[in-house]
Amino acid sequence: MIKLRQAVIVEGKYDKIKLSGLIDAVIITTDGFRIFSNSKKLELIKTFAKRHGVIILTDSDSAGFLIRNRLKSHIKEGEIHNIYIPDIFGKEKRKTAPSRENKLGVEGIDTDVLKKAFEKFTDEKHCDASWATRERLFDNGLSGCINSSELRKKLFRELNLPENLSSKALPAVLNALFSENEYIRALNKIKEYD
């Protein structure tokens, strides 16, 4: 079991159930978009951000990114970290039909994938690294170039990151989840096939 000092923010109760077997941490559900009409729960999240930090882990669909971004805009002080799940297409076992975007949510993601995401996050040396900068991404053709968007999508697939990730958020995600060597290997691999 992975012990975390930060509170982990997820969308729903099934996400919370899934993570309860993997991590030893406070897990708070947003109940989808209802979090934004629940001022007490929103204040609780803000308090955790200030005192211990929060880790946001939402689904990789557009609704998950919207919840994540709105939460980040509400939290003005404190520590906010993000863990992203890869785009994996399919349907959760308990559901009769797939989601609108046909992507698995946190509850449907393999336990080993989630465990790896949290283990990388808890590696202090890894999290403190700041090798990925906007300038470096520009130099590597991942932003500001004609084919940057397509190159980023290839990188996202190679690193199992969600396709909805913005170029602005990419440096922080790379610094939190990957070593510089992992990034270089992935970049070389996708450029090799160009």
PDB file of C-alpha atoms in Angstrom:
ATOM      1  CA  MET A   1       0.000   0.000   0.000  1.00  0.00           C
ATOM      2  CA  ILE A   2       1.310   3.428  -0.984  1.00  0.00           C
ATOM      3  CA  LYS A   3       1.150   5.978   1.832  1.00  0.00           C
ATOM      4  CA  LEU A   4       0.529   9.588   0.822  1.00  0.00           C
ATOM      5  CA  ARG A   5       0.321  12.764   2.905  1.00  0.00           C
ATOM      6  CA  GLN A   6      -1.718  14.512   0.197  1.00  0.00           C
ATOM      7  CA  ALA A   7      -5.448  14.072  -0.286  1.00  0.00           C
ATOM      8  CA  VAL A   8      -6.383  12.396  -3.550  1.00  0.00           C
ATOM      9  CA  ILE A   9      -9.280  13.900  -5.501  1.00  0.00           C
ATOM     10  CA  VAL A  10     -11.289  11.555  -7.767  1.00  0.00           C
ATOM     11  CA  GLU A  11     -14.601  11.880  -9.574  1.00  0.00           C
ATOM     12  CA  GLY A  12     -16.802   9.168  -8.111  1.00  0.00           C
ATOM     13  CA  LYS A  13     -17.336   6.542  -5.436  1.00  0.00           C
ATOM     14  CA  TYR A  14     -16.185   3.660  -7.660  1.00  0.00           C
ATOM     15  CA  ASP A  15     -12.899   5.484  -8.285  1.00  0.00           C
ATOM     16  CA  LYS A  16     -12.545   5.856  -4.512  1.00  0.00           C
ATOM     17  CA  ILE A  17     -13.251   2.163  -3.948  1.00  0.00           C
ATOM     18  CA  LYS A  18     -10.630   1.211  -6.552  1.00  0.00           C
ATOM     19  CA  LEU A  19      -7.960   3.424  -4.966  1.00  0.00           C
ATOM     20  CA  SER A  20      -8.772   2.388  -1.398  1.00  0.00           C
ATOM     21  CA  GLY A  21      -7.021  -0.924  -2.016  1.00  0.00           C
ATOM     22  CA  LEU A  22      -3.916   0.764  -3.441  1.00  0.00           C
ATOM     23  CA  ILE A  23      -3.204   3.877  -1.412  1.00  0.00           C
ATOM     24  CA  ASP A  24      -3.282   4.927   2.202  1.00  0.00           C
ATOM     25  CA  ALA A  25      -4.539   8.495   1.891  1.00  0.00           C
ATOM     26  CA  VAL A  26      -7.593  10.670   2.276  1.00  0.00           C
ATOM     27  CA  ILE A  27      -9.656  10.201  -0.894  1.00  0.00           C
ATOM     28  CA  ILE A  28     -12.255  12.859  -1.729  1.00  0.00           C
ATOM     29  CA  THR A  29     -14.832  12.441  -4.490  1.00  0.00           C
ATOM     30  CA  THR A  30     -16.040  15.362  -6.568  1.00  0.00           C
ATOM     31  CA  ASP A  31     -19.303  13.577  -7.440  1.00  0.00           C
ATOM     32  CA  GLY A  32     -18.750  14.818 -10.959  1.00  0.00           C
ATOM     33  CA  PHE A  33     -19.578  18.475 -11.451  1.00  0.00           C
ATOM     34  CA  ARG A  34     -21.572  18.571  -8.186  1.00  0.00           C
ATOM     35  CA  ILE A  35     -18.377  19.571  -6.397  1.00  0.00           C
ATOM     36  CA  PHE A  36     -18.866  23.117  -7.668  1.00  0.00           C
ATOM     37  CA  SER A  37     -22.205  23.471  -5.903  1.00  0.00           C
ATOM     38  CA  ASN A  38     -20.910  21.842  -2.713  1.00  0.00           C
ATOM     39  CA  SER A  39     -19.096  24.715  -1.016  1.00  0.00           C
ATOM     40  CA  LYS A  40     -18.201  22.688   2.099  1.00  0.00           C
ATOM     41  CA  LYS A  41     -16.453  19.946   0.126  1.00  0.00           C
ATOM     42  CA  LEU A  42     -14.721  22.533  -2.043  1.00  0.00           C
ATOM     43  CA  GLU A  43     -13.454  24.279   1.111  1.00  0.00           C
ATOM     44  CA  LEU A  44     -12.223  20.928   2.438  1.00  0.00           C
ATOM     45  CA  ILE A  45     -10.210  20.392  -0.751  1.00  0.00           C
ATOM     46  CA  LYS A  46      -8.788  23.924  -0.495  1.00  0.00           C
ATOM     47  CA  THR A  47      -7.789  23.269   3.124  1.00  0.00           C
ATOM     48  CA  PHE A  48      -6.012  20.049   2.174  1.00  0.00           C
ATOM     49  CA  ALA A  49      -4.217  21.868  -0.657  1.00  0.00           C
ATOM     50  CA  LYS A  50      -2.918  24.463   1.811  1.00  0.00           C
ATOM     51  CA  ARG A  51      -1.928  22.062   4.587  1.00  0.00           C
ATOM     52  CA  HIS A  52      -0.856  18.817   2.920  1.00  0.00           C
ATOM     53  CA  GLY A  53      -1.373  19.202  -0.821  1.00  0.00           C
ATOM     54  CA  VAL A  54      -3.822  17.491  -3.158  1.00  0.00           C
ATOM     55  CA  ILE A  55      -3.396  15.061  -6.020  1.00  0.00           C
ATOM     56  CA  ILE A  56      -6.026  15.316  -8.734  1.00  0.00           C
ATOM     57  CA  LEU A  57      -6.800  12.069 -10.552  1.00  0.00           C
ATOM     58  CA  THR A  58      -9.773  12.428 -12.883  1.00  0.00           C
ATOM     59  CA  ASP A  59     -10.795  10.404 -15.924  1.00  0.00           C
ATOM     60  CA  SER A  60      -8.988  11.136 -19.192  1.00  0.00           C
ATOM     61  CA  ASP A  61     -12.163  12.166 -21.017  1.00  0.00           C
ATOM     62  CA  SER A  62     -13.148  15.789 -21.650  1.00  0.00           C
ATOM     63  CA  ALA A  63     -15.409  15.893 -18.557  1.00  0.00           C
ATOM     64  CA  GLY A  64     -12.516  14.717 -16.385  1.00  0.00           C
ATOM     65  CA  PHE A  65     -10.251  17.431 -17.770  1.00  0.00           C
ATOM     66  CA  LEU A  66     -12.941  20.054 -17.249  1.00  0.00           C
ATOM     67  CA  ILE A  67     -13.379  19.026 -13.599  1.00  0.00           C
ATOM     68  CA  ARG A  68      -9.588  18.987 -13.120  1.00  0.00           C
ATOM     69  CA  ASN A  69      -9.125  22.446 -14.644  1.00  0.00           C
ATOM     70  CA  ARG A  70     -12.024  23.990 -12.753  1.00  0.00           C
ATOM     71  CA  LEU A  71     -10.702  22.552  -9.484  1.00  0.00           C
ATOM     72  CA  LYS A  72      -7.275  24.011 -10.190  1.00  0.00           C
ATOM     73  CA  SER A  73      -8.845  27.413 -10.849  1.00  0.00           C
ATOM     74  CA  HIS A  74     -10.707  27.273  -7.499  1.00  0.00           C
ATOM     75  CA  ILE A  75      -7.608  26.340  -5.481  1.00  0.00           C
ATOM     76  CA  LYS A  76      -5.659  29.582  -5.161  1.00  0.00           C
ATOM     77  CA  GLU A  77      -3.182  28.514  -2.463  1.00  0.00           C
ATOM     78  CA  GLY A  78      -1.323  25.353  -1.656  1.00  0.00           C
ATOM     79  CA  GLU A  79       0.075  22.364  -3.431  1.00  0.00           C
ATOM     80  CA  ILE A  80      -1.684  20.794  -6.425  1.00  0.00           C
ATOM     81  CA  HIS A  81      -0.298  17.742  -8.191  1.00  0.00           C
ATOM     82  CA  ASN A  82      -1.762  15.845 -11.127  1.00  0.00           C
ATOM     83  CA  ILE A  83      -1.743  12.189 -11.996  1.00  0.00           C
ATOM     84  CA  TYR A  84      -3.055  11.301 -15.421  1.00  0.00           C
ATOM     85  CA  ILE A  85      -4.347   7.979 -16.649  1.00  0.00           C
ATOM     86  CA  PRO A  86      -3.772   6.858 -20.233  1.00  0.00           C
ATOM     87  CA  ASP A  87      -6.503   6.819 -22.857  1.00  0.00           C
ATOM     88  CA  ILE A  88      -7.695   3.225 -22.768  1.00  0.00           C
ATOM     89  CA  PHE A  89     -10.806   2.483 -24.757  1.00  0.00           C
ATOM     90  CA  GLY A  90     -13.455   0.166 -23.417  1.00  0.00           C
ATOM     91  CA  LYS A  91     -16.233  -0.149 -20.864  1.00  0.00           C
ATOM     92  CA  GLU A  92     -16.158  -0.652 -17.111  1.00  0.00           C
ATOM     93  CA  LYS A  93     -17.466  -4.072 -16.024  1.00  0.00           C
ATOM     94  CA  ARG A  94     -20.294  -2.690 -13.904  1.00  0.00           C
ATOM     95  CA  LYS A  95     -21.661  -0.504 -16.730  1.00  0.00           C
ATOM     96  CA  THR A  96     -24.034  -1.621 -19.461  1.00  0.00           C
ATOM     97  CA  ALA A  97     -22.595   0.786 -22.042  1.00  0.00           C
ATOM     98  CA  PRO A  98     -19.270   2.583 -22.538  1.00  0.00           C
ATOM     99  CA  SER A  99     -18.850   6.260 -21.706  1.00  0.00           C
ATOM    100  CA  ARG A 100     -19.608   8.919 -24.307  1.00  0.00           C
ATOM    101  CA  GLU A 101     -15.953   9.017 -25.393  1.00  0.00           C
ATOM    102  CA  ASN A 102     -15.572   5.230 -25.012  1.00  0.00           C
ATOM    103  CA  LYS A 103     -12.663   5.676 -22.550  1.00  0.00           C
ATOM    104  CA  LEU A 104     -12.148   3.816 -19.307  1.00  0.00           C
ATOM    105  CA  GLY A 105     -12.337   5.931 -16.194  1.00  0.00           C
ATOM    106  CA  VAL A 106     -10.134   5.589 -13.128  1.00  0.00           C
ATOM    107  CA  GLU A 107     -12.229   2.666 -11.862  1.00  0.00           C
ATOM    108  CA  GLY A 108     -11.599   0.692 -15.056  1.00  0.00           C
ATOM    109  CA  ILE A 109      -7.846   1.212 -15.250  1.00  0.00           C
ATOM    110  CA  ASP A 110      -5.583  -1.714 -14.413  1.00  0.00           C
ATOM    111  CA  THR A 111      -4.347  -1.693 -10.832  1.00  0.00           C
ATOM    112  CA  ASP A 112      -0.696  -1.934 -11.910  1.00  0.00           C
ATOM    113  CA  VAL A 113      -1.046   1.182 -14.102  1.00  0.00           C
ATOM    114  CA  LEU A 114      -2.491   3.155 -11.176  1.00  0.00           C
ATOM    115  CA  LYS A 115       0.110   1.822  -8.781  1.00  0.00           C
ATOM    116  CA  LYS A 116       2.913   2.864 -11.122  1.00  0.00           C
ATOM    117  CA  ALA A 117       1.441   6.367 -11.460  1.00  0.00           C
ATOM    118  CA  PHE A 118       1.402   6.812  -7.681  1.00  0.00           C
ATOM    119  CA  GLU A 119       4.828   5.218  -7.174  1.00  0.00           C
ATOM    120  CA  LYS A 120       6.376   7.631  -9.660  1.00  0.00           C
ATOM    121  CA  PHE A 121       4.608  10.480  -7.938  1.00  0.00           C
ATOM    122  CA  THR A 122       5.932   9.515  -4.523  1.00  0.00           C
ATOM    123  CA  ASP A 123       9.528   9.266  -5.739  1.00  0.00           C
ATOM    124  CA  GLU A 124      10.823  12.541  -4.319  1.00  0.00           C
ATOM    125  CA  LYS A 125      13.816  12.830  -6.659  1.00  0.00           C
ATOM    126  CA  HIS A 126      11.514  12.275  -9.588  1.00  0.00           C
ATOM    127  CA  CYS A 127       8.953  14.851  -8.495  1.00  0.00           C
ATOM    128  CA  ASP A 128      11.509  17.527  -7.707  1.00  0.00           C
ATOM    129  CA  ALA A 129      13.079  17.328 -11.149  1.00  0.00           C
ATOM    130  CA  SER A 130      12.471  20.282 -13.415  1.00  0.00           C
ATOM    131  CA  TRP A 131      14.214  19.200 -16.602  1.00  0.00           C
ATOM    132  CA  ALA A 132      11.088  19.656 -18.758  1.00  0.00           C
ATOM    133  CA  THR A 133      10.550  23.305 -19.633  1.00  0.00           C
ATOM    134  CA  ARG A 134       8.401  25.058 -22.214  1.00  0.00           C
ATOM    135  CA  GLU A 135      11.575  26.146 -23.990  1.00  0.00           C
ATOM    136  CA  ARG A 136      12.814  22.576 -24.205  1.00  0.00           C
ATOM    137  CA  LEU A 137       9.485  21.378 -25.607  1.00  0.00           C
ATOM    138  CA  PHE A 138       9.693  24.140 -28.208  1.00  0.00           C
ATOM    139  CA  ASP A 139      13.268  23.130 -29.083  1.00  0.00           C
ATOM    140  CA  ASN A 140      12.109  19.499 -29.426  1.00  0.00           C
ATOM    141  CA  GLY A 141       9.274  20.503 -31.788  1.00  0.00           C
ATOM    142  CA  LEU A 142       6.481  19.717 -29.318  1.00  0.00           C
ATOM    143  CA  SER A 143       5.158  23.282 -29.327  1.00  0.00           C
ATOM    144  CA  GLY A 144       5.215  26.269 -31.648  1.00  0.00           C
ATOM    145  CA  CYS A 145       5.851  24.301 -34.850  1.00  0.00           C
ATOM    146  CA  ILE A 146       3.614  23.282 -37.736  1.00  0.00           C
ATOM    147  CA  ASN A 147       3.397  19.614 -36.721  1.00  0.00           C
ATOM    148  CA  SER A 148       3.716  20.103 -32.928  1.00  0.00           C
ATOM    149  CA  SER A 149       0.188  18.916 -32.204  1.00  0.00           C
ATOM    150  CA  GLU A 150       0.700  15.651 -34.100  1.00  0.00           C
ATOM    151  CA  LEU A 151       4.095  15.089 -32.477  1.00  0.00           C
ATOM    152  CA  ARG A 152       2.606  15.653 -29.002  1.00  0.00           C
ATOM    153  CA  LYS A 153      -0.140  13.105 -29.744  1.00  0.00           C
ATOM    154  CA  LYS A 154       2.528  10.548 -30.676  1.00  0.00           C
ATOM    155  CA  LEU A 155       4.430  11.334 -27.481  1.00  0.00           C
ATOM    156  CA  PHE A 156       1.236  10.983 -25.429  1.00  0.00           C
ATOM    157  CA  ARG A 157       0.594   7.549 -26.954  1.00  0.00           C
ATOM    158  CA  GLU A 158       4.189   6.484 -26.343  1.00  0.00           C
ATOM    159  CA  LEU A 159       4.106   7.623 -22.697  1.00  0.00           C
ATOM    160  CA  ASN A 160       0.503   6.480 -22.067  1.00  0.00           C
ATOM    161  CA  LEU A 161      -0.728  10.006 -21.385  1.00  0.00           C
ATOM    162  CA  PRO A 162      -4.257  11.189 -22.220  1.00  0.00           C
ATOM    163  CA  GLU A 163      -4.699  12.921 -25.587  1.00  0.00           C
ATOM    164  CA  ASN A 164      -6.554  15.870 -24.000  1.00  0.00           C
ATOM    165  CA  LEU A 165      -3.454  17.014 -22.117  1.00  0.00           C
ATOM    166  CA  SER A 166      -2.582  20.603 -23.048  1.00  0.00           C
ATOM    167  CA  SER A 167       0.871  21.730 -24.160  1.00  0.00           C
ATOM    168  CA  LYS A 168       0.832  24.205 -21.264  1.00  0.00           C
ATOM    169  CA  ALA A 169       0.374  21.384 -18.716  1.00  0.00           C
ATOM    170  CA  LEU A 170       2.884  19.064 -20.391  1.00  0.00           C
ATOM    171  CA  PRO A 171       6.123  20.273 -18.685  1.00  0.00           C
ATOM    172  CA  ALA A 172       4.666  19.765 -15.186  1.00  0.00           C
ATOM    173  CA  VAL A 173       3.321  16.331 -16.139  1.00  0.00           C
ATOM    174  CA  LEU A 174       6.635  15.240 -17.624  1.00  0.00           C
ATOM    175  CA  ASN A 175       8.557  16.466 -14.566  1.00  0.00           C
ATOM    176  CA  ALA A 176       6.193  14.688 -12.179  1.00  0.00           C
ATOM    177  CA  LEU A 177       5.866  11.368 -13.977  1.00  0.00           C
ATOM    178  CA  PHE A 178       9.006  10.720 -16.027  1.00  0.00           C
ATOM    179  CA  SER A 179      12.747  10.947 -15.787  1.00  0.00           C
ATOM    180  CA  GLU A 180      14.632  12.928 -18.389  1.00  0.00           C
ATOM    181  CA  ASN A 181      16.004   9.677 -19.836  1.00  0.00           C
ATOM    182  CA  GLU A 182      12.495   8.209 -20.225  1.00  0.00           C
ATOM    183  CA  TYR A 183      11.450  11.343 -22.084  1.00  0.00           C
ATOM    184  CA  ILE A 184      14.494  11.251 -24.392  1.00  0.00           C
ATOM    185  CA  ARG A 185      13.903   7.570 -25.206  1.00  0.00           C
ATOM    186  CA  ALA A 186      10.224   8.220 -26.003  1.00  0.00           C
ATOM    187  CA  LEU A 187      11.032  11.302 -28.097  1.00  0.00           C
ATOM    188  CA  ASN A 188      13.709   9.470 -30.072  1.00  0.00           C
ATOM    189  CA  LYS A 189      11.346   6.578 -30.682  1.00  0.00           C
ATOM    190  CA  ILE A 190       8.506   8.717 -32.058  1.00  0.00           C
ATOM    191  CA  LYS A 191      10.884  10.807 -34.201  1.00  0.00           C
ATOM    192  CA  GLU A 192      12.443   7.626 -35.575  1.00  0.00           C
ATOM    193  CA  TYR A 193       9.086   6.732 -37.180  1.00  0.00           C
ATOM    194  CA  ASP A 194       8.442  10.219 -38.620  1.00  0.00           C
TER     195      ASP A 194
END
